[in-house]
XYZ file of C-alpha atoms in Angstrom:
674
model
C 26.372 -5.764 44.161
C 24.290 -6.947 41.213
C 21.312 -7.121 43.594
C 21.668 -3.382 44.200
C 21.753 -2.665 40.464
C 18.655 -4.834 39.912
C 16.856 -3.056 42.741
C 17.760 0.378 41.356
C 16.634 -0.688 37.901
C 13.252 -1.847 39.211
C 12.817 1.338 41.279
C 13.606 3.421 38.198
C 11.001 1.595 36.120
C 8.328 2.038 38.798
C 9.148 5.690 39.447
C 8.982 6.434 35.698
C 5.888 4.284 35.116
C 4.076 6.999 33.145
C 6.927 6.714 30.603
C 7.664 3.011 30.905
C 4.091 1.712 30.874
C 3.396 2.829 27.257
C 6.873 1.591 26.310
C 6.220 -1.839 27.828
C 2.725 -1.963 26.333
C 4.157 -1.139 22.912
C 6.747 -3.886 23.272
C 4.124 -6.436 24.360
C 1.779 -5.635 21.458
C 4.688 -5.611 19.000
C 5.855 -9.033 20.165
C 2.327 -10.410 19.883
C 1.892 -9.004 16.353
C 5.227 -10.317 15.124
C 4.729 -13.778 16.629
C 1.205 -14.131 15.231
C 2.252 -13.017 11.750
C 5.268 -15.337 11.765
C 3.185 -18.268 13.015
C 0.464 -17.741 10.404
C 3.078 -17.405 7.681
C 4.601 -20.735 8.715
C 1.232 -22.518 8.879
C 1.718 -25.782 6.972
C -1.991 -25.985 6.207
C -1.796 -22.938 3.939
C 0.536 -24.751 1.548
C -2.123 -27.318 0.666
C -5.136 -25.084 -0.096
C -5.946 -23.028 -3.165
C -4.638 -19.492 -2.757
C -2.533 -20.468 0.242
C 0.753 -19.733 -1.507
C -0.425 -16.166 -2.204
C -1.380 -15.729 1.457
C 2.039 -16.999 2.597
C 3.783 -14.584 0.207
C 1.791 -11.605 1.506
C 2.397 -12.575 5.145
C 6.121 -12.970 4.420
C 6.155 -9.387 3.193
C 4.240 -8.407 6.324
C 6.883 -9.984 8.571
C 9.619 -7.855 6.999
C 7.561 -4.643 7.228
C 6.447 -5.316 10.813
C 9.983 -6.182 11.940
C 11.385 -3.021 10.339
C 8.834 -0.634 11.810
C 8.892 -2.293 15.223
C 12.629 -1.588 15.399
C 12.066 2.075 14.524
C 9.145 2.322 16.959
C 11.039 0.939 19.951
C 14.088 3.107 19.242
C 11.868 6.171 18.870
C 10.018 5.451 22.111
C 13.276 4.809 23.943
C 14.594 8.228 22.861
C 11.694 9.961 24.638
C 12.368 8.052 27.845
C 16.085 8.798 27.748
C 15.429 12.479 27.195
C 13.367 12.677 30.394
C 15.827 10.573 32.411
C 19.041 12.453 31.681
C 18.751 14.543 34.838
C 18.132 11.446 36.956
C 21.179 9.691 35.492
C 23.217 12.839 36.032
C 22.317 12.737 39.741
C 23.611 9.157 39.909
C 26.852 10.347 38.361
C 27.208 13.274 40.787
C 26.548 10.970 43.767
C 29.567 8.851 42.869
C 28.320 6.225 40.445
C 30.639 5.822 37.499
C 29.306 5.474 33.996
C 30.149 1.790 34.165
C 27.797 1.410 37.157
C 25.083 3.437 35.418
C 25.470 1.129 32.442
C 24.808 -1.847 34.714
C 21.614 -0.250 36.003
C 20.530 0.482 32.449
C 21.350 -3.094 31.423
C 19.075 -4.498 34.130
C 16.349 -2.056 33.076
C 16.609 -3.212 29.467
C 16.732 -6.851 30.576
C 13.579 -6.407 32.675
C 11.885 -4.626 29.774
C 12.879 -7.449 27.410
C 11.553 -10.233 29.647
C 8.295 -8.417 30.417
C 7.655 -7.478 26.765
C 8.673 -10.789 25.214
C 7.132 -12.920 27.967
C 3.759 -11.154 27.986
C 3.796 -10.665 24.210
C 4.433 -14.345 23.461
C 1.789 -15.373 25.975
C -0.795 -13.116 24.320
C 0.402 -14.193 20.886
C -0.049 -17.866 21.731
C -3.497 -17.193 23.227
C -4.778 -15.030 20.359
C -2.982 -16.703 17.458
C -5.797 -19.136 16.709
C -8.389 -16.357 16.862
C -6.392 -14.192 14.442
C -5.802 -17.187 12.156
C -9.542 -17.861 12.125
C -10.115 -14.225 11.189
C -7.541 -14.522 8.380
C -9.181 -17.723 7.106
C -12.596 -16.033 7.195
C -11.329 -13.084 5.160
C -9.626 -15.323 2.594
C -12.481 -17.818 2.252
C -10.582 -20.809 3.647
C -12.560 -23.426 5.545
C -9.758 -25.622 6.844
C -9.676 -26.669 10.500
C -7.188 -24.767 12.658
C -5.565 -26.776 15.446
C -4.136 -24.994 18.476
C -0.357 -25.172 18.478
C 2.709 -23.263 19.620
C 5.265 -22.427 16.956
C 8.736 -23.104 18.336
C 10.429 -21.409 15.378
C 8.065 -18.433 15.786
C 8.993 -18.118 19.469
C 12.719 -18.394 18.799
C 12.678 -15.866 15.945
C 10.594 -13.441 18.012
C 12.957 -13.756 20.983
C 15.971 -13.279 18.712
C 14.560 -10.220 16.928
C 13.532 -8.393 20.093
C 16.718 -9.446 21.854
C 18.680 -7.746 19.069
C 16.455 -4.629 19.216
C 16.741 -4.205 22.985
C 20.472 -4.943 22.926
C 20.966 -2.268 20.261
C 18.826 0.089 22.356
C 21.058 -0.530 25.374
C 24.142 0.194 23.277
C 22.617 3.447 22.055
C 21.662 4.552 25.581
C 25.089 3.744 26.983
C 26.762 5.631 24.147
C 24.629 8.715 24.891
C 25.590 8.570 28.588
C 29.235 7.896 27.786
C 29.464 10.984 25.570
C 27.772 13.286 28.110
C 29.202 14.812 31.265
C 27.261 15.056 34.546
C 26.681 18.819 34.280
C 25.152 18.421 30.804
C 22.903 15.650 32.073
C 21.718 17.720 35.027
C 21.027 20.783 32.919
C 19.568 18.970 29.902
C 15.975 19.595 30.937
C 16.679 23.299 31.476
C 18.406 23.905 28.173
C 16.424 26.517 26.333
C 15.709 26.802 22.660
C 16.713 29.890 20.747
C 14.020 31.407 18.629
C 14.287 29.567 15.299
C 14.700 31.587 12.141
C 12.248 31.401 9.270
C 14.099 29.229 6.749
C 12.944 30.431 3.341
C 15.044 27.909 1.389
C 13.661 24.954 3.339
C 10.131 26.259 2.887
C 10.686 26.534 -0.870
C 12.125 23.000 -0.978
C 9.080 21.703 0.884
C 6.640 23.447 -1.455
C 8.535 22.280 -4.561
C 8.730 18.650 -3.360
C 5.029 18.515 -2.559
C 4.194 20.307 -5.810
C 6.161 17.771 -7.869
C 4.622 14.844 -5.954
C 1.097 16.189 -6.425
C 1.810 16.872 -10.104
C 3.011 13.290 -10.614
C -0.111 11.935 -8.939
C -2.564 14.107 -10.878
C -0.969 13.987 -14.347
C 0.356 10.421 -14.577
C -2.180 8.690 -16.832
C -0.675 5.246 -17.382
C -1.035 3.003 -14.320
C 2.199 1.182 -15.140
C 4.004 4.525 -15.023
C 2.092 5.370 -11.833
C 3.393 2.154 -10.288
C 6.959 3.175 -11.128
C 6.570 6.790 -9.990
C 4.547 6.008 -6.867
C 7.604 5.495 -4.661
C 9.229 8.641 -6.081
C 6.096 10.576 -5.128
C 6.101 9.038 -1.640
C 9.709 10.094 -1.009
C 8.966 13.617 -2.252
C 5.918 13.840 0.027
C 7.990 12.755 3.041
C 10.736 15.300 2.291
C 8.200 18.045 1.597
C 6.247 17.293 4.769
C 9.336 17.494 6.981
C 10.492 20.715 5.331
C 7.110 22.410 5.578
C 6.519 21.402 9.183
C 10.038 22.469 10.152
C 10.090 25.787 8.299
C 6.458 26.482 7.447
C 5.143 25.979 10.983
C 7.610 28.567 12.310
C 6.511 31.027 9.647
C 2.864 30.316 10.521
C 3.440 30.981 14.228
C 5.336 34.174 13.496
C 2.450 35.348 11.341
C 0.161 34.731 14.315
C 2.540 36.708 16.504
C 2.406 39.645 14.134
C -1.387 39.630 14.354
C -1.713 41.815 17.450
C -5.462 41.274 17.820
C -4.850 37.537 18.073
C -1.461 37.412 19.789
C -2.086 39.825 22.663
C -4.623 37.603 24.379
C -3.622 35.710 27.506
C -3.975 32.178 26.184
C -2.731 32.978 22.676
C 0.306 34.911 23.885
C 1.470 32.054 26.106
C 0.784 29.300 23.600
C 2.280 30.933 20.511
C 5.397 32.234 22.258
C 6.048 28.837 23.834
C 5.636 26.924 20.593
C 7.889 29.228 18.609
C 10.826 28.527 20.914
C 10.438 24.772 20.753
C 9.208 24.353 17.198
C 12.333 22.506 16.067
C 11.445 19.427 18.100
C 7.697 19.945 17.592
C 8.059 20.037 13.830
C 9.707 16.623 13.599
C 7.067 15.037 15.822
C 4.220 16.651 13.897
C 5.717 15.590 10.563
C 6.017 12.020 11.864
C 2.366 12.078 12.941
C 1.303 13.428 9.543
C 3.242 10.824 7.551
C 2.115 7.936 9.752
C -1.498 9.133 9.581
C -1.275 9.223 5.787
C 0.160 5.703 5.730
C -2.642 4.388 7.936
C -5.330 6.008 5.794
C -3.846 4.836 2.477
C -3.194 1.298 3.642
C -6.590 0.643 5.207
C -8.689 2.451 2.572
C -7.050 0.660 -0.376
C -7.143 -2.823 1.132
C -10.720 -2.516 2.359
C -11.899 -1.194 -1.019
C -10.203 -4.126 -2.770
C -11.869 -6.557 -0.388
C -15.325 -5.002 -0.682
C -14.981 -4.534 -4.455
C -14.164 -8.186 -5.154
C -17.141 -8.680 -7.490
C -16.215 -5.551 -9.455
C -12.691 -6.885 -9.880
C -13.989 -10.226 -11.136
C -16.351 -8.516 -13.596
C -13.408 -6.513 -14.940
C -11.163 -9.548 -15.198
C -13.511 -12.198 -16.632
C -15.938 -11.916 -19.560
C -17.745 -15.142 -18.674
C -17.629 -18.056 -16.252
C -15.182 -19.922 -18.498
C -12.894 -18.369 -21.086
C -10.995 -20.675 -23.454
C -8.409 -19.753 -26.054
C -7.289 -22.478 -28.471
C -4.159 -21.623 -30.459
C -3.495 -22.905 -34.002
C -0.543 -22.574 -36.331
C -2.948 -21.925 -39.213
C -6.546 -20.873 -39.656
C -8.816 -23.671 -38.386
C -11.636 -24.684 -40.674
C -15.276 -24.293 -39.659
C -15.503 -28.068 -39.247
C -12.504 -28.112 -36.884
C -13.926 -25.293 -34.780
C -17.321 -26.948 -34.668
C -15.821 -30.267 -33.530
C -13.919 -28.561 -30.713
C -17.043 -26.694 -29.621
C -19.056 -29.914 -29.590
C -16.414 -31.658 -27.444
C -16.636 -28.851 -24.913
C -20.447 -28.854 -24.961
C -20.495 -32.612 -24.426
C -18.107 -32.331 -21.497
C -20.353 -29.687 -19.910
C -23.425 -31.908 -20.345
C -21.600 -34.901 -18.863
C -20.983 -32.787 -15.764
C -24.748 -32.109 -15.549
C -24.335 -28.437 -16.295
C -26.354 -26.243 -18.655
C -24.899 -23.604 -20.969
C -26.541 -20.243 -20.279
C -24.670 -18.198 -22.872
C -21.823 -18.782 -25.305
C -19.834 -16.641 -27.733
C -17.029 -17.535 -30.133
C -14.636 -15.686 -32.378
C -11.245 -16.175 -33.965
C -8.456 -13.721 -34.695
C -4.716 -13.336 -34.986
C -2.496 -10.941 -33.077
C 0.903 -9.726 -34.211
C 3.408 -6.956 -33.559
C 4.663 -4.299 -35.905
C 5.697 -0.687 -36.328
C 3.569 2.235 -37.496
C 4.993 4.497 -40.192
C 3.569 7.413 -42.087
C 2.703 5.174 -45.053
C 1.089 2.334 -43.112
C 2.110 -0.675 -41.064
C 5.149 -2.829 -41.746
C 6.453 -5.858 -39.911
C 10.111 -5.365 -39.029
C 12.905 -7.788 -39.677
C 14.470 -7.201 -36.229
C 13.379 -7.710 -32.666
C 10.519 -5.519 -31.521
C 11.325 -2.885 -28.890
C 8.295 -2.387 -26.646
C 9.633 1.048 -25.650
C 9.586 2.134 -29.275
C 7.068 4.932 -29.804
C 6.164 3.361 -33.183
C 5.388 -0.032 -31.683
C 1.886 -1.300 -32.449
C -0.237 -4.330 -31.561
C -2.171 -5.587 -34.586
C -5.231 -7.818 -34.519
C -6.663 -9.260 -37.720
C -10.338 -10.300 -37.644
C -13.190 -10.985 -39.993
C -16.050 -8.525 -40.298
C -18.462 -11.014 -38.718
C -16.311 -11.658 -35.636
C -15.507 -7.984 -35.074
C -19.161 -6.991 -35.189
C -19.945 -9.767 -32.720
C -17.430 -8.714 -30.053
C -17.590 -4.929 -30.498
C -21.226 -4.258 -31.274
C -20.172 -1.927 -34.133
C -21.615 -2.423 -37.620
C -19.255 -2.331 -40.611
C -20.272 -1.713 -44.197
C -19.825 -4.414 -46.838
C -16.143 -4.955 -47.680
C -14.986 -5.800 -51.206
C -11.912 -7.816 -52.175
C -8.750 -5.953 -51.196
C -10.606 -3.655 -48.822
C -10.328 -3.470 -45.063
C -11.978 -1.587 -42.223
C -9.382 0.171 -40.099
C -9.658 0.597 -36.314
C -6.951 2.311 -34.244
C -6.409 4.122 -30.970
C -4.286 6.782 -32.689
C -5.715 9.168 -35.308
C -5.259 7.890 -38.879
C -7.047 9.442 -41.854
C -5.296 7.869 -44.861
C -7.413 5.970 -47.393
C -4.963 3.077 -47.785
C -2.149 1.198 -46.036
C 0.745 -0.904 -47.261
C 0.620 -4.180 -45.423
C 3.405 -6.732 -46.040
C 4.121 -5.104 -49.395
C 0.441 -5.459 -50.299
C -1.733 -2.406 -50.633
C -5.166 -2.406 -49.004
C -7.843 0.194 -49.505
C -9.443 1.452 -46.312
C -13.159 1.286 -46.951
C -14.104 2.577 -43.525
C -12.495 4.087 -40.428
C -14.291 2.502 -37.493
C -14.535 3.943 -33.977
C -12.437 2.117 -31.420
C -14.557 -0.328 -29.317
C -15.942 1.280 -26.167
C -14.627 -1.513 -23.945
C -11.171 -1.102 -25.423
C -11.349 2.655 -24.835
C -11.905 1.945 -21.149
C -8.870 -0.355 -21.163
C -6.831 2.448 -22.736
C -7.836 4.841 -19.945
C -6.693 2.290 -17.397
C -3.529 0.900 -18.922
C -2.628 3.620 -21.398
C -1.034 3.207 -24.815
C 1.992 1.048 -25.507
C 3.694 2.783 -28.409
C 0.997 3.574 -30.959
C -1.509 1.333 -29.218
C -3.838 -1.260 -30.745
C -4.866 -1.575 -34.388
C -7.602 -3.782 -35.830
C -7.544 -4.800 -39.464
C -11.025 -6.004 -40.380
C -11.276 -8.149 -43.501
C -14.360 -9.268 -45.409
C -14.476 -13.017 -44.681
C -12.489 -16.131 -43.814
C -10.961 -16.351 -47.292
C -9.505 -12.848 -46.983
C -8.444 -13.648 -43.416
C -6.590 -16.747 -44.653
C -4.701 -14.714 -47.284
C -3.573 -12.103 -44.748
C -2.432 -14.753 -42.280
C -0.338 -16.521 -44.914
C 1.477 -13.269 -45.725
C 2.104 -12.560 -42.052
C 3.500 -16.049 -41.473
C 5.781 -15.698 -44.484
C 7.148 -12.421 -43.120
C 7.830 -13.802 -39.652
C 9.583 -16.894 -41.006
C 12.157 -14.551 -42.554
C 12.954 -12.999 -39.169
C 15.643 -14.846 -37.131
C 14.499 -16.235 -33.779
C 10.886 -15.266 -34.422
C 8.017 -17.711 -34.794
C 4.809 -16.846 -36.636
C 1.954 -15.665 -34.402
C -0.822 -18.093 -33.573
C -4.404 -17.932 -34.731
C -6.650 -17.755 -31.675
C -10.051 -19.413 -31.460
C -11.801 -18.004 -28.370
C -14.824 -19.331 -26.515
C -16.609 -17.594 -23.627
C -19.209 -19.771 -21.913
C -21.499 -19.174 -18.927
C -22.910 -22.221 -17.130
C -25.216 -22.857 -14.182
C -24.339 -24.597 -10.914
C -22.756 -23.968 -7.552
C -19.192 -22.762 -7.091
C -17.926 -26.317 -6.554
C -19.832 -27.611 -9.605
C -18.435 -24.861 -11.843
C -14.872 -25.542 -10.683
C -15.344 -29.294 -11.264
C -16.700 -28.632 -14.762
C -13.727 -26.403 -15.613
C -11.329 -29.134 -14.425
C -13.142 -31.716 -16.580
C -12.841 -29.508 -19.684
C -9.103 -29.089 -19.067
C -8.680 -32.868 -18.896
C -10.765 -33.387 -22.024
C -8.930 -30.710 -24.044
C -5.483 -31.448 -22.669
C -4.244 -33.004 -25.886
C -5.152 -31.530 -29.263
C -4.032 -32.471 -32.768
C -1.640 -30.670 -35.140
C 0.194 -28.780 -32.397
C -2.872 -26.888 -31.181
C -3.151 -26.185 -27.449
C -5.651 -24.548 -25.104
C -5.434 -21.976 -22.334
C -8.439 -21.761 -20.019
C -9.468 -19.602 -17.084
C -12.428 -19.990 -14.750
C -14.161 -17.113 -13.004
C -15.000 -19.245 -10.002
C -11.398 -20.402 -9.646
C -10.370 -16.763 -10.017
C -12.803 -15.871 -7.243
C -10.916 -18.166 -4.854
C -7.569 -16.657 -5.873
C -8.832 -13.073 -5.700
C -10.458 -13.680 -2.315
C -7.257 -15.205 -0.934
C -5.108 -12.295 -2.152
C -7.534 -9.503 -1.250
C -8.392 -11.063 2.109
C -4.720 -11.461 3.012
C -3.990 -7.880 1.916
C -6.948 -6.610 3.951
C -5.755 -8.580 6.977
C -2.217 -7.242 6.563
C -3.586 -3.738 6.003
C -5.520 -3.909 9.273
C -2.484 -5.346 11.041
C -0.025 -2.756 9.732
C -2.593 0.012 10.016
C -3.070 -0.873 13.683
C 0.687 -0.821 14.188
C 1.092 2.569 12.496
C -1.855 3.885 14.497
C -0.193 2.638 17.682
C 2.992 4.460 16.669
C 1.018 7.631 15.970
C -0.777 7.522 19.319
C 2.474 6.827 21.129
C 4.256 9.751 19.485
C 1.356 12.049 20.353
C 1.313 10.807 23.953
C 5.053 11.192 24.534
C 5.036 14.535 22.762
C 2.332 15.840 25.078
C 3.917 14.388 28.212
C 7.423 15.646 27.427
C 6.094 19.100 26.560
C 4.028 19.067 29.739
C 7.131 18.671 31.874
C 8.964 21.313 29.857
C 6.064 23.774 30.201
C 5.375 23.021 33.866
C 7.807 25.547 35.303
C 6.851 28.179 32.731
C 3.169 27.971 33.599
C 4.020 27.892 37.319
C 5.741 31.242 36.917
C 2.768 32.585 34.971
C 0.414 31.551 37.790
C 2.674 33.176 40.392
C 2.470 36.494 38.564
C -1.325 36.366 38.529
C -2.483 33.958 35.787
C -5.543 32.017 36.960
C -6.044 28.255 36.588
C -8.793 28.969 34.052
C -6.398 31.058 31.992
C -3.748 28.345 32.259
C -6.229 25.787 30.977
C -7.263 28.101 28.140
C -3.644 28.668 27.140
C -2.995 24.918 27.206
C -6.048 24.257 25.038
C -4.977 26.879 22.517
C -1.417 25.567 22.381
C -2.562 22.013 21.799
C -5.307 22.828 19.310
C -3.238 25.262 17.249
C -0.743 22.628 16.161
C -2.359 19.311 17.113
C -4.724 19.146 14.143
C -2.213 20.347 11.544
C -0.944 16.787 10.850
C -4.490 15.517 10.276
C -5.332 18.388 7.924
C -2.072 17.874 6.039
C -2.694 14.114 5.797
C -6.129 14.817 4.288
C -4.503 17.114 1.701
C -1.963 14.379 0.856
C -4.802 11.888 0.366
C -6.778 14.225 -1.874
C -3.707 14.741 -4.085
C -2.881 11.014 -4.085
C -6.403 9.908 -5.033
C -5.841 9.992 -8.848
C -2.665 7.915 -8.587
C -4.150 5.462 -6.083
C -7.208 4.791 -8.242
C -4.942 4.049 -11.232
C -2.879 1.647 -9.139
C -6.079 -0.083 -8.038
C -7.120 -0.303 -11.695
C -4.046 -2.461 -12.355
C -5.479 -4.814 -9.724
C -8.816 -4.791 -11.629
C -10.663 -2.500 -9.194
C -12.147 0.199 -11.405
C -14.997 1.308 -9.168
C -13.846 4.834 -8.309
C -16.993 5.615 -6.310
C -16.435 2.605 -4.044
C -12.818 3.606 -3.422
C -13.843 7.205 -2.720
C -16.419 6.106 -0.117
C -13.941 3.717 1.511
C -11.410 6.549 1.681
C -13.945 8.961 3.190
C -15.105 6.363 5.723
C -11.525 5.588 6.738
C -10.728 9.290 7.183
C -13.847 9.833 9.327
C -13.088 6.821 11.531
C -9.470 7.872 11.903
C -10.641 11.397 12.707
C -12.786 10.063 15.568
C -9.824 8.087 16.949
C -7.625 11.153 16.557
C -10.120 13.253 18.535
C -10.182 10.678 21.328
C -6.385 10.705 21.477
C -6.483 14.501 21.515
C -8.793 14.651 24.530
C -6.896 11.964 26.459
C -3.419 13.404 25.847
C -4.468 17.002 26.433
C -5.905 15.914 29.789
C -2.565 14.285 30.678
C -0.779 17.448 29.589
C -3.011 19.570 31.808
C -2.498 17.297 34.803
C 1.220 17.910 34.539
C 1.115 21.620 33.734
C -2.018 22.776 35.519
C -1.459 21.233 38.932
C 0.839 23.880 40.360
């Protein structure tokens, strides 16, 4: 008996090959993608190379995302197949097969689908895994050898995941059959749609949701706030898109119907009237296409711009090849600073490197609150959400002029130059119960203004107190330390001696020199310690992160594109079968094949490109927020991002056109061949 069920299952798959082939192909590609990602994530070699941990983290995130969307994709695809097969299953029921027997046939169909998808997918995954790993290594700058191997854990996890997906799919299909009666199954394909009403409330909700999302994107200035509100905006865009496609598309078609000059043409009349009656199901599919298209465009454009703009990110992040900050509990003397500088210079010479440029400065940073009368240090814990919160940097006139390029007039004893992000026009401040005359209000440094545009203000922002010389600096620091010692659980801020040094050499030589300086300066006297960063080491880390993100963006973008194409294909095929009888009647009453083809073209074109246009509008509105999010990741080249976005849209548009021509041809083959 089981042999009969297996035979029926195989016959069903072959007879519905135009539905099952894309479904099987989707399963095979999904299995391959999941296995390859899981195998690369579990690559032991990545744990032992610089940047490898970051790559593993990003791939781990990719596994979760891929697994989640694969489940949705296979369920979504299965729903199209089941919709077309209800009549066939109803015939089985009428001919005497009980639902239990139909369930057996469906089980063998799912089992065959599972073995074909998982078997072929794992085979392709094993064959192409090394190639994809080589591509990942190339993107991330890794030069390790890649042996060919088969991941047992990857195979088992892939088999388990897809086994669970297909088993859940079988349960869903059986439940649908169990809850239906034979007559409903037989008549399911002939069930008509009532003309949908124009839902004003839903249209308003859609417009409001999109309006709020666009407003958030355009007006949110602080990138940290943009990061928080980004997901809120995404949810609003999804809700707004579904509402507008569901309600707005019906209103649009009814407007076309009211336009007699347009509507009362053979191809327009047929297309518009047909779409109005089935717009409920069309709207959901079109909204899905729009959202997925937007996701593809955002994901690929952002990751490719980060990868291409690597040098811009490094220039934003690092002032020089090596940046060193040495922290002291008190102001270091000139002799101490000179000795430290000479130790570093000697270490560089011992590594056969030459200093190309060097700058030094020292300062002290502290926290406080801004009041109407000046700046006071509080005696309680600072709240970073406090609107009066302020970051204070104390520097000498000489050091400030060196790092900012601004010139300050001569300062007398008790005088300061005042620099702030917020407007302040007073001629004095009270600082730790000591009054200082403001000799000059200095413009905020241009570089710091750029930082403000990117990161925004925290509280009242940054304040610089510029004093005349080291003696005045020492006096201010002593008062600050005294104040902080009176605050429970607070330690006095450190005095920072900063060095920025550029050296010659290859990437390996610069990294080796940085490592030598760390060893040399690892232990300092009197509680001082050093923090150091190297641009060349940062290059390796940035390349690993950006390369892995670009790889994952291409991977996920390809998956979302596959979903989009599949939805378009099934949408066209299912509508083709639904329209077949309608167009057959039209031909019988005198409509020519040319007119049928024209009506088909109009029907497809009228709605087909709406998702792409809407996705482009979403991208245009999201551009301000996306560029601020990229600024957090040190990519501040807006022109580069804009060109990457335009290029991605154009490429996607070409692919979309190809899909349009292919699917419309399939639609015509079904509808036009009467």
